[in-house]
N, CA, C and O atoms as a MOPAC input file, in Angstrom:
PM7 MOZYME 1SCF
protein

 N    183.52700 1   -78.87500 1    15.26900 1
 C    182.46900 1   -78.58500 1    15.99300 1
 C    180.74900 1   -79.51300 1    15.48500 1
 O    179.78000 1   -79.18000 1    14.80300 1
 N    181.07100 1   -80.57200 1    16.15000 1
 C    179.74300 1   -81.81900 1    15.94600 1
 C    178.75200 1   -80.96000 1    15.86500 1
 O    178.98800 1   -79.98900 1    16.58400 1
 N    177.33900 1   -80.85000 1    15.08900 1
 C    176.27000 1   -80.78500 1    15.30400 1
 C    174.97300 1   -82.37600 1    14.73000 1
 O    175.51300 1   -83.26200 1    14.06800 1
 N    173.84100 1   -82.49600 1    14.96700 1
 C    173.60500 1   -83.57800 1    14.46400 1
 C    171.86300 1   -82.59000 1    14.49800 1
 O    171.40200 1   -81.88300 1    15.39400 1
 N    171.24600 1   -82.97900 1    13.04100 1
 C    170.45800 1   -81.55200 1    12.97500 1
 C    169.31600 1   -82.60300 1    12.59500 1
 O    169.84900 1   -83.64600 1    12.21600 1
 N    168.19700 1   -82.66100 1    12.57500 1
 C    166.96200 1   -83.37200 1    12.62600 1
 C    165.85600 1   -82.74100 1    11.49400 1
 O    165.93200 1   -81.58300 1    11.08600 1
 N    165.45600 1   -83.11500 1    11.32800 1
 C    164.09300 1   -82.88700 1     9.49500 1
 C    163.52700 1   -84.13400 1     9.68600 1
 O    163.96800 1   -85.26300 1     9.90200 1
 N    161.97800 1   -83.42500 1     9.49300 1
 C    161.16100 1   -84.45500 1     8.82600 1
 C    159.71400 1   -84.86800 1     9.39300 1
 O    158.84600 1   -85.60700 1     8.93000 1
 N    159.81500 1   -83.83600 1    10.99300 1
 C    159.04400 1   -83.90800 1    11.85300 1
 C    157.49500 1   -83.13400 1    11.47000 1
 O    157.73000 1   -82.37300 1    10.53100 1
 N    155.77200 1   -83.04000 1    11.91600 1
 C    154.57600 1   -82.13900 1    11.82900 1
 C    154.00300 1   -83.04200 1    11.93000 1
 O    154.28900 1   -84.15800 1    12.36400 1
 N    152.90500 1   -82.51500 1    11.42600 1
 C    151.42200 1   -83.24100 1    12.23900 1
 C    151.00100 1   -84.35800 1    10.92300 1
 O    151.25400 1   -84.13200 1     9.74000 1
 N    150.47400 1   -85.29500 1    11.32200 1
 C    149.78400 1   -86.60800 1    10.32300 1
 C    148.78800 1   -87.29600 1    10.96500 1
 O    149.16300 1   -87.77000 1    12.03700 1
 N    147.66500 1   -87.50800 1    10.68000 1
 C    146.49300 1   -88.33500 1    11.23700 1
 C    147.08900 1   -89.62500 1    11.27400 1
 O    148.17300 1   -89.94400 1    10.78600 1
 N    146.19800 1   -90.41600 1    11.96200 1
 C    146.51200 1   -91.54300 1    12.54800 1
 C    146.95100 1   -92.80500 1    10.73800 1
 O    146.37800 1   -92.95100 1     9.65800 1
 N    147.79100 1   -93.19600 1    11.15900 1
 C    147.53800 1   -93.96500 1     9.91100 1
 C    148.44900 1   -93.29000 1     8.45700 1
 O    148.14100 1   -93.44400 1     7.27500 1
 N    149.43300 1   -92.64900 1     8.92600 1
 C    149.96700 1   -91.85600 1     8.06100 1
 C    151.49900 1   -92.64200 1     8.56400 1
 O    151.90300 1   -93.63600 1     9.16700 1
 N    152.02400 1   -91.34700 1     7.80100 1
 C    153.58400 1   -91.83800 1     7.57400 1
 C    155.03300 1   -90.78200 1     7.22300 1
 O    155.05600 1   -90.16300 1     6.16000 1
 N    155.98800 1   -90.68700 1     8.04400 1
 C    156.11300 1   -89.67400 1     8.09500 1
 C    158.09600 1   -90.52800 1     8.14600 1
 O    158.47500 1   -91.58200 1     8.65500 1
 N    158.77500 1   -89.57700 1     7.46700 1
 C    160.50200 1   -89.81200 1     7.21300 1
 C    161.12300 1   -89.08200 1     7.87800 1
 O    161.52700 1   -88.09100 1     7.27000 1
 N    161.48000 1   -89.17000 1     9.28500 1
 C    162.68000 1   -88.49600 1     9.75200 1
 C    164.32000 1   -88.92100 1     9.42500 1
 O    164.92500 1   -89.98200 1     9.26700 1
 N    164.67600 1   -87.45600 1     9.42000 1
 C    166.64800 1   -87.62600 1     9.02000 1
 C    166.61100 1   -87.04400 1     9.88300 1
 O    165.70700 1   -86.46500 1    10.48500 1
 N    168.19600 1   -87.21700 1    10.08900 1
 C    169.19100 1   -86.53600 1    10.91700 1
 C    170.55600 1   -86.54900 1     9.92100 1
 O    170.74700 1   -87.46800 1     9.12400 1
 N    171.28200 1   -85.65300 1    10.03900 1
 C    172.66200 1   -84.94100 1     9.79400 1
 C    173.90600 1   -84.69500 1    11.03500 1
 O    173.83400 1   -83.87100 1    11.94700 1
 N    174.83600 1   -85.48400 1    10.82000 1
 C    175.88200 1   -85.18600 1    11.91100 1
 C    176.50700 1   -84.48600 1    11.04900 1
 O    176.53300 1   -84.97000 1     9.91700 1
 N    177.08000 1   -83.39500 1    11.22100 1
 C    177.95600 1   -82.79200 1    10.73800 1
 C    179.22300 1   -82.22900 1    11.20100 1
 O    179.56600 1   -82.40600 1    12.37000 1
 N    179.96000 1   -81.55600 1    10.37000 1
 C    181.31000 1   -81.10500 1    11.67400 1
 C    182.14100 1   -82.23100 1    10.71500 1
 O    181.63600 1   -82.86500 1     9.78800 1
 N    183.35400 1   -82.30200 1    11.11400 1
 C    184.97800 1   -83.07000 1    11.23100 1
 C    184.41500 1   -84.98100 1    11.78500 1
 O    184.71800 1   -85.39400 1    12.90500 1
 N    183.96600 1   -85.47900 1    11.21600 1
 C    183.92200 1   -86.41300 1    12.09100 1
 C    184.33700 1   -87.48500 1    10.88400 1
 O    183.85600 1   -87.47200 1     9.75100 1
 N    185.56500 1   -88.62500 1    11.49900 1
 C    185.87800 1   -89.83500 1    11.21200 1
 C    185.15200 1   -90.83100 1    11.28600 1
 O    184.93900 1   -91.50200 1    10.27700 1
 N    184.68900 1   -91.10300 1    12.31400 1
 C    182.57000 1   -92.85300 1    12.04800 1
 C    182.35500 1   -91.88500 1    13.32000 1
 O    182.74600 1   -90.88600 1    13.92200 1
 N    181.32900 1   -93.06700 1    13.26300 1
 C    180.33600 1   -92.82700 1    14.04500 1
 C    180.11000 1   -94.41100 1    14.46700 1
 O    180.24800 1   -95.29700 1    13.62400 1
 N    179.66600 1   -94.76700 1    16.17100 1
 C    179.63800 1   -96.66500 1    16.27200 1
 C    178.26700 1   -96.50200 1    16.06000 1
 O    177.77800 1   -97.18700 1    15.16200 1
 N    177.22400 1   -95.42300 1    16.95300 1
 C    175.47700 1   -95.93800 1    16.65600 1
 C    175.10000 1   -94.25800 1    16.87900 1
 O    175.36900 1   -93.24800 1    17.52900 1
 N    174.07800 1   -94.95500 1    15.55900 1
 C    172.70300 1   -93.47500 1    15.96200 1
 C    171.57400 1   -94.34300 1    15.80100 1
 O    171.32700 1   -95.38700 1    15.19700 1
 N    170.84900 1   -93.37100 1    16.71900 1
 C    169.56800 1   -93.48000 1    16.89100 1
 C    168.70800 1   -92.47600 1    16.85300 1
 O    168.92300 1   -91.38500 1    16.32400 1
 N    167.39100 1   -92.92600 1    17.59100 1
 C    166.11200 1   -91.96700 1    17.69700 1
 C    165.44800 1   -93.03500 1    18.27300 1
 O    164.96700 1   -94.14600 1    18.04900 1
 N    165.82600 1   -91.40200 1    19.91000 1
 C    164.85000 1   -91.65300 1    20.78900 1
 C    163.35300 1   -90.52100 1    20.63700 1
 O    163.20500 1   -89.54700 1    19.89900 1
 N    162.78400 1   -90.88600 1    21.24800 1
 C    161.40900 1   -89.96700 1    21.80000 1
 C    160.97400 1   -90.01200 1    23.34200 1
 O    160.96400 1   -91.03700 1    24.02300 1
 N    160.49100 1   -88.27400 1    23.93300 1
 C    159.89800 1   -87.86100 1    24.46400 1
 C    158.67900 1   -87.57100 1    24.90900 1
 O    158.34800 1   -86.38600 1    24.88400 1
 N    157.92900 1   -88.36600 1    25.31200 1
 C    156.42800 1   -86.70700 1    25.00200 1
 C    156.01600 1   -87.14500 1    26.34500 1
 O    156.18000 1   -88.12700 1    27.06800 1
 N    155.36100 1   -85.91600 1    26.38100 1
 C    154.45200 1   -85.07900 1    27.47300 1
 C    153.82200 1   -85.05300 1    28.45400 1
 O    152.61600 1   -84.86400 1    28.60600 1
 N    155.03300 1   -85.34500 1    29.55400 1
 C    155.30400 1   -86.08700 1    31.15500 1
 C    155.31800 1   -87.22600 1    31.01600 1
 O    154.53800 1   -87.99200 1    31.58300 1
 N    156.48700 1   -87.66200 1    29.98900 1
 C    157.06100 1   -89.58300 1    30.18600 1
 C    158.70100 1   -88.85600 1    30.06200 1
 O    159.12100 1   -87.71600 1    29.85900 1
 N    159.44400 1   -90.46000 1    30.35400 1
 C    160.99700 1   -89.93500 1    30.14300 1
 C    161.36300 1   -90.39600 1    28.87500 1
 O    160.83400 1   -91.45700 1    28.54300 1
 N    161.94900 1   -89.99900 1    28.27100 1
 C    162.99500 1   -90.12000 1    26.87300 1
 C    163.01100 1   -91.20900 1    27.13900 1
 O    163.16100 1   -91.62400 1    28.28800 1
 N    162.75300 1   -92.42200 1    25.41500 1
 C    162.58600 1   -93.28100 1    25.06900 1
 C    163.17900 1   -93.93600 1    23.93900 1
 O    162.83700 1   -93.71800 1    22.77600 1
 N    164.11400 1   -94.78100 1    24.31300 1
 C    164.43800 1   -95.58100 1    22.70300 1
 C    163.29900 1   -96.00300 1    21.67500 1
 O    162.29900 1   -96.68400 1    21.90700 1
 N    163.78800 1   -95.30900 1    20.24200 1
 C    162.42000 1   -96.19700 1    19.53900 1
 C    163.59700 1   -97.19900 1    18.72600 1
 O    163.07300 1   -98.27400 1    18.43000 1
 N    164.90400 1   -97.12300 1    18.33800 1
 C    165.75300 1   -97.43100 1    17.14400 1
 C    167.38100 1   -97.06800 1    17.02200 1
 O    168.08100 1   -96.05800 1    16.96300 1
 N    167.53600 1   -98.42300 1    17.02100 1
 C    169.24600 1   -97.72300 1    16.84900 1
 C    170.10200 1   -98.90700 1    15.61800 1
 O    169.74900 1  -100.06400 1    15.38800 1
 N    171.23000 1   -98.19200 1    15.01400 1
 C    171.43000 1   -98.69200 1    14.14800 1
 C    173.18500 1   -98.95800 1    14.50700 1
 O    173.41500 1   -98.49100 1    15.62200 1
 N    174.35300 1   -99.52400 1    13.91800 1
 C    175.44400 1   -99.38900 1    14.50700 1
 C    175.86100 1   -99.29500 1    13.30700 1
 O    175.16200 1   -99.22200 1    12.29700 1
 N    177.63400 1   -99.29300 1    13.41700 1
 C    178.59200 1   -98.46400 1    12.11600 1
 C    177.95700 1  -100.13900 1    11.34300 1
 O    177.67700 1   -99.96200 1    10.15700 1
 N    177.69500 1  -101.73100 1    11.86000 1
 C    177.45000 1  -102.74800 1    11.49200 1
 C    176.67100 1  -102.87900 1    10.49300 1
 O    177.07500 1  -103.46500 1     9.48900 1
 N    175.38100 1  -102.35200 1    10.56700 1
 C    174.65800 1  -102.34300 1     9.92400 1
 C    172.64400 1  -103.24400 1    10.71400 1
 O    171.46500 1  -103.48000 1    10.45200 1
 N    173.84600 1  -103.34200 1    11.82800 1
 C    172.22400 1  -103.96000 1    12.70800 1
 C    171.22200 1  -103.12200 1    13.02300 1
 O    171.46100 1  -101.95700 1    13.34300 1
 N    170.21900 1  -103.52200 1    12.97800 1
 C    168.96900 1  -102.40500 1    13.83800 1
 C    168.68100 1  -103.13400 1    14.91200 1
 O    168.81000 1  -104.35800 1    14.93700 1
 N    168.21600 1  -102.34600 1    16.00100 1
 C    167.45800 1  -102.45600 1    16.88800 1
 C    166.11400 1  -101.46400 1    17.30000 1
 O    166.18400 1  -100.23800 1    17.38700 1
 N    165.04000 1  -102.17400 1    17.50100 1
 C    163.92000 1  -101.40100 1    17.88900 1
 C    163.13600 1  -100.99900 1    19.00600 1
 O    164.04500 1  -101.53800 1    19.63800 1
 N    162.33600 1  -100.57900 1    19.88900 1
 C    161.97700 1  -101.01100 1    21.23900 1
 C    160.26600 1  -101.65000 1    20.54000 1
 O    160.13100 1  -101.20600 1    19.40000 1
 N    159.59600 1  -102.13500 1    20.77900 1
 C    158.85800 1  -103.84200 1    21.18200 1
 C    157.30600 1  -102.78400 1    20.03300 1
 O    156.58100 1  -103.23800 1    19.14800 1
 N    157.37300 1  -101.29300 1    20.64700 1
 C    156.39600 1  -100.31700 1    20.15500 1
 C    156.03000 1   -99.71100 1    19.04000 1
 O    155.15100 1   -98.90500 1    18.73600 1
 N    157.27500 1  -100.51700 1    18.23800 1
 C    157.28000 1   -99.93500 1    17.44600 1
 C    157.96000 1  -100.91200 1    16.22100 1
 O    158.22400 1  -100.31200 1    15.18000 1
 N    158.16600 1  -101.90200 1    16.25200 1
 C    158.43900 1  -102.85400 1    15.79400 1
 C    157.36700 1  -103.28200 1    14.24800 1
 O    156.19300 1  -102.95900 1    14.42900 1
 N    157.55500 1  -103.71500 1    13.31300 1
 C    157.07900 1  -104.03300 1    12.11600 1
 C    156.29400 1  -102.45100 1    11.84700 1
 O    155.45400 1  -102.51200 1    10.95000 1
 N    156.40800 1  -101.44200 1    12.31700 1
 C    155.89600 1   -99.93900 1    11.72600 1
 C    157.24000 1   -99.15700 1    11.10000 1
 O    157.34800 1   -98.71500 1     9.95600 1
 N    158.33400 1   -99.10600 1    12.28600 1
 C    159.02600 1   -98.15600 1    11.97600 1
 C    160.59600 1   -98.77500 1    11.41300 1
 O    161.17500 1   -99.57000 1    12.15200 1
 N    161.26700 1   -98.35700 1    10.03400 1
 C    162.69500 1   -98.73300 1    10.57900 1
 C    163.57800 1   -98.13600 1     9.77000 1
 O    163.48000 1   -97.55100 1     8.69200 1
 N    164.68400 1   -98.45900 1    10.68100 1
 C    165.32400 1   -97.16600 1    10.66000 1
 C    166.66600 1   -97.39800 1    10.02900 1
 O    167.38000 1   -98.29300 1    10.48200 1
 N    167.02800 1   -96.73100 1     9.11200 1
 C    168.74700 1   -97.13600 1     7.75800 1
 C    169.51500 1   -95.41500 1     8.56200 1
 O    169.26000 1   -94.43700 1     9.26500 1
 N    170.78200 1   -96.25900 1     7.58600 1
 C    172.06900 1   -95.35100 1     7.42000 1
 C    172.79700 1   -95.31300 1     6.07100 1
 O    172.98200 1   -96.13900 1     5.17700 1
 N    173.30300 1   -93.41700 1     6.37000 1
 C    174.29200 1   -93.83200 1     5.56600 1
 C    175.66700 1   -93.64000 1     6.06500 1
 O    175.97000 1   -92.64200 1     6.72000 1
 N    176.24900 1   -94.28800 1     5.86100 1
 C    177.31900 1   -93.97600 1     6.70100 1
 C    178.53800 1   -92.46400 1     6.31700 1
 O    179.14400 1   -91.62800 1     6.98700 1
 N    178.32600 1   -92.92500 1     4.36800 1
 C    179.15700 1   -92.05400 1     3.92400 1
 C    178.68600 1   -90.60900 1     3.99800 1
 O    179.56700 1   -89.77100 1     3.80500 1
 N    177.51300 1   -90.18400 1     4.23200 1
 C    176.72500 1   -88.67800 1     4.08900 1
 C    176.45900 1   -88.86300 1     6.29100 1
 O    175.67000 1   -88.05900 1     6.78900 1
 N    177.22900 1   -89.99400 1     7.34400 1
 C    176.84100 1   -89.67900 1     8.10200 1
 C    175.05500 1   -88.87900 1     8.60300 1
 O    174.72800 1   -87.83200 1     9.16200 1
 N    174.19300 1   -90.22800 1     7.94500 1
 C    173.13000 1   -89.16000 1     8.08100 1
 C    172.50900 1   -90.60700 1     8.35900 1
 O    172.91400 1   -91.66900 1     7.88800 1
 N    171.41100 1   -90.40500 1     9.25100 1
 C    170.29100 1   -92.11000 1    10.00000 1
 C    169.26700 1   -91.24600 1     9.61900 1
 O    169.45300 1   -90.02900 1     9.60400 1
 N    167.85900 1   -91.92000 1     9.20900 1
 C    166.36900 1   -91.63200 1     8.58900 1
 C    166.16100 1   -92.44100 1    10.03700 1
 O    167.06200 1   -92.87600 1    10.75400 1
 N    164.98000 1   -92.50500 1    10.22300 1
 C    163.41000 1   -93.25400 1    10.45800 1
 C    162.25000 1   -93.14900 1     9.58600 1
 O    161.92600 1   -92.09700 1     9.03500 1
 N    161.86600 1   -93.83200 1     9.51300 1
 C    160.55600 1   -94.30300 1     8.29800 1
 C    159.36100 1   -94.70100 1     8.99200 1
 O    159.24400 1   -95.92700 1     9.00300 1
 N    158.45900 1   -94.10000 1     9.56000 1
 C    157.43700 1   -94.56800 1    10.52900 1
 C    156.28400 1   -94.18100 1     9.40400 1
 O    155.95200 1   -93.26200 1     8.65600 1
 N    155.81700 1   -95.83100 1     9.89700 1
 C    154.46200 1   -95.56500 1     9.17000 1
 C    153.22600 1   -96.18300 1    10.22400 1
 O    153.50400 1   -95.90300 1    11.39000 1
 N    152.39400 1   -96.67800 1    10.13700 1
 C    150.60000 1   -96.71700 1    10.66500 1
 C    151.13100 1   -96.04200 1    11.83800 1
 O    151.75200 1   -96.61900 1    12.73100 1
 N    150.77400 1   -94.37200 1    11.79200 1
 C    152.07000 1   -94.10400 1    13.38100 1
 C    150.24300 1   -93.73400 1    13.91200 1
 O    149.27600 1   -93.61400 1    13.16000 1
 N    150.26800 1   -93.64600 1    15.16100 1
 C    149.09800 1   -93.63000 1    16.40900 1
 C    149.68000 1   -92.22400 1    16.74600 1
 O    150.60400 1   -91.43900 1    16.53300 1
 N    148.43400 1   -92.45500 1    17.46200 1
 C    148.27800 1   -90.83000 1    18.14000 1
 C    149.38800 1   -90.81900 1    19.81900 1
 O    149.90600 1   -89.81300 1    20.30300 1
 N    149.48600 1   -92.45300 1    20.45900 1
 C    150.39200 1   -92.49600 1    20.52400 1
 C    151.92800 1   -92.39900 1    20.72600 1
 O    152.72500 1   -92.66400 1    21.62600 1
 N    151.95800 1   -92.03000 1    19.80100 1
 C    153.68500 1   -92.34400 1    18.55400 1
 C    154.48000 1   -90.89500 1    18.67300 1
 O    155.66300 1   -90.64700 1    18.90800 1
 N    153.04100 1   -89.82200 1    18.34400 1
 C    153.53500 1   -88.06500 1    19.44800 1
 C    153.92900 1   -88.08300 1    20.84900 1
 O    153.55900 1   -88.61000 1    21.89800 1
 N    155.24900 1   -86.92400 1    20.24300 1
 C    156.55300 1   -86.88000 1    20.90800 1
 C    157.40100 1   -86.03100 1    20.22800 1
 O    157.27100 1   -85.86300 1    19.01500 1
 N    158.22900 1   -85.49400 1    20.85600 1
 C    159.23800 1   -85.04500 1    20.14800 1
 C    160.62800 1   -86.06300 1    19.98100 1
 O    161.18900 1   -86.48700 1    20.99200 1
 N    160.97700 1   -86.30900 1    18.99900 1
 C    161.96400 1   -87.27100 1    18.51900 1
 C    163.68300 1   -86.55200 1    18.69200 1
 O    164.21800 1   -85.44600 1    18.60700 1
 N    163.96600 1   -87.59800 1    18.90300 1
 C    165.41000 1   -86.62500 1    19.22000 1
 C    166.78900 1   -87.68900 1    18.61600 1
 O    167.12000 1   -88.74600 1    19.15400 1
 N    167.21200 1   -87.29200 1    17.81400 1
 C    168.55700 1   -87.76100 1    17.10500 1
 C    169.37900 1   -88.06100 1    17.91500 1
 O    169.09500 1   -87.44200 1    18.94100 1
 N    170.47000 1   -88.81000 1    18.10200 1
 C    171.82200 1   -89.96300 1    18.85700 1
 C    172.50400 1   -89.93400 1    18.20400 1
 O    172.29300 1   -90.00800 1    16.99400 1
 N    173.89500 1   -89.78300 1    18.87500 1
 C    174.87000 1   -90.54200 1    18.28000 1
 C    176.05300 1   -91.31200 1    19.37000 1
 O    176.68200 1   -90.97100 1    20.37200 1
 N    175.96300 1   -92.17300 1    18.77000 1
 C    177.49400 1   -92.80800 1    20.05300 1
 C    178.60600 1   -92.80700 1    19.67100 1
 O    178.61300 1   -92.81800 1    18.44000 1
 N    179.69100 1   -92.79800 1    20.13900 1
 C    180.79000 1   -93.28200 1    19.46400 1
 C    181.74000 1   -92.41700 1    18.92100 1
 O    182.84000 1   -92.86400 1    18.59500 1
 N    181.42100 1   -91.06800 1    18.75800 1
 C    181.87200 1   -90.11000 1    17.22500 1
 C    182.60000 1   -90.29600 1    17.66900 1
 O    182.73800 1   -90.54200 1    18.86700 1
 N    183.59500 1   -90.23000 1    16.57600 1
 C    185.42300 1   -90.25000 1    16.89100 1
 C    185.54000 1   -89.15100 1    15.33900 1
 O    185.05300 1   -89.41800 1    14.24100 1
 N    186.49800 1   -87.65700 1    15.79800 1
 C    187.16900 1   -86.62500 1    15.25300 1
 C    188.19200 1   -86.11000 1    15.48300 1
 O    188.89800 1   -86.33100 1    16.46700 1
 N    188.47900 1   -85.08900 1    14.29200 1
 C    190.14600 1   -85.03800 1    15.12900 1
 C    190.41700 1   -84.50400 1    15.84400 1
 O    191.62900 1   -84.45700 1    16.05500 1
 N    189.32900 1   -83.57600 1    16.89100 1
 C    189.79300 1   -83.29200 1    18.44300 1
 C    189.41400 1   -84.11300 1    19.26400 1
 O    189.25200 1   -83.66300 1    20.39800 1
 N    189.13700 1   -85.53700 1    19.05800 1
 C    188.87000 1   -86.43900 1    20.04400 1
 C    187.91800 1   -86.88900 1    19.92200 1
 O    187.01100 1   -86.23600 1    19.40600 1
 N    187.70500 1   -88.30100 1    20.37800 1
 C    186.13200 1   -89.07700 1    21.14600 1
 C    185.14400 1   -88.46900 1    22.02500 1
 O    185.30700 1   -87.93200 1    23.12100 1
 N    183.98700 1   -88.67200 1    21.27100 1
 C    182.84600 1   -87.91900 1    21.90100 1
 C    181.42700 1   -89.31200 1    22.09100 1
 O    180.72900 1   -89.89600 1    21.26300 1
 N    181.51800 1   -89.36800 1    23.41900 1
 C    181.15800 1   -90.97700 1    23.86500 1
 C    179.25300 1   -90.37000 1    23.18700 1
 O    178.71800 1   -90.87200 1    22.19800 1
 N    178.71900 1   -89.42700 1    23.91600 1
 C    177.32700 1   -89.24600 1    23.23800 1
 C    177.26800 1   -88.30200 1    23.21900 1
 O    178.02500 1   -87.53300 1    23.81100 1
 N    175.78200 1   -87.83000 1    22.11300 1
 C    175.60300 1   -86.34100 1    21.10300 1
 C    174.48700 1   -86.77500 1    21.26600 1
 O    174.24400 1   -87.96900 1    21.44200 1
 N    173.36600 1   -85.56500 1    21.22000 1
 C    172.05200 1   -85.21500 1    20.63700 1
 C    171.83100 1   -84.04300 1    19.85100 1
 O    172.43500 1   -83.00100 1    19.59900 1
 N    170.86300 1   -84.53000 1    19.58600 1
 C    170.23000 1   -83.11300 1    18.31100 1
 C    168.91000 1   -82.67100 1    19.18400 1
 O    168.43800 1   -83.33100 1    20.10900 1
 N    168.38500 1   -81.34400 1    18.66900 1
 C    167.72300 1   -80.33800 1    19.04400 1
 C    166.48600 1   -81.11600 1    19.28500 1
 O    166.12800 1   -80.87500 1    20.43800 1
 N    165.61500 1   -82.00400 1    18.66400 1
 C    164.67300 1   -82.86700 1    18.72000 1
 C    163.56600 1   -82.35000 1    17.23500 1
 O    163.64900 1   -81.17900 1    16.86400 1
 N    162.78000 1   -83.13500 1    16.63900 1
 C    161.44100 1   -82.12700 1    16.20900 1
 C    160.29300 1   -82.85900 1    16.36200 1
 O    160.05400 1   -84.04500 1    16.13200 1
 N    159.76600 1   -82.15500 1    16.69700 1
 C    158.06600 1   -82.57400 1    16.91200 1
 C    157.39100 1   -83.62900 1    15.75000 1
 O    157.27500 1   -83.59700 1    14.52500 1
 N    157.00500 1   -84.59500 1    16.84700 1
 C    155.98500 1   -84.96500 1    15.67100 1
 C    154.45200 1   -85.59200 1    16.16200 1
 O    154.58700 1   -86.12100 1    17.26500 1
 N    153.27100 1   -85.66800 1    15.74100 1
 C    152.15200 1   -85.14100 1    15.62800 1
 C    151.28400 1   -85.55100 1    15.45100 1
 O    150.46400 1   -85.03700 1    14.69000 1
 N    151.06600 1   -86.81700 1    16.17100 1
 C    148.96800 1   -87.92900 1    14.99700 1
 C    148.61500 1   -87.43600 1    15.88100 1
 O    148.96100 1   -87.18000 1    17.03500 1
 N    147.36900 1   -87.22600 1    14.81900 1
 C    146.07500 1   -86.89600 1    15.68500 1
 C    145.26000 1   -87.90300 1    14.88900 1
 O    145.66100 1   -88.25600 1    13.78000 1
 N    143.96700 1   -88.44800 1    15.48500 1
 C    143.21300 1   -89.29100 1    15.80800 1
 C    141.91100 1   -89.26800 1    14.56400 1
 O    140.96800 1   -90.05500 1    14.64200 1

């Protein structure tokens, strides 16, 4: 049973920082892409940042220069360092893993439960 468990969300003032973590647990051989999405109230879920198994990262334009994604492949963990936070960054942040290879087969797309990030002005 694979699980993605996020942590590190919370309430922060504008200009502050948070570090989000996501651990993929279970019997996992490899994960192709890990990433972070977010969904604000009344809005669609959007990609924030992703990182491949080759450590190639990509970012949404709205977070470039402020957020940094990193990954520990050996520990199946992905991090999102969020700096210079703005009220418009307020959302539930979801961890995502694509292309999980396990002893029981292949999982194309997997989601965590989400962690709330609230930025006050």
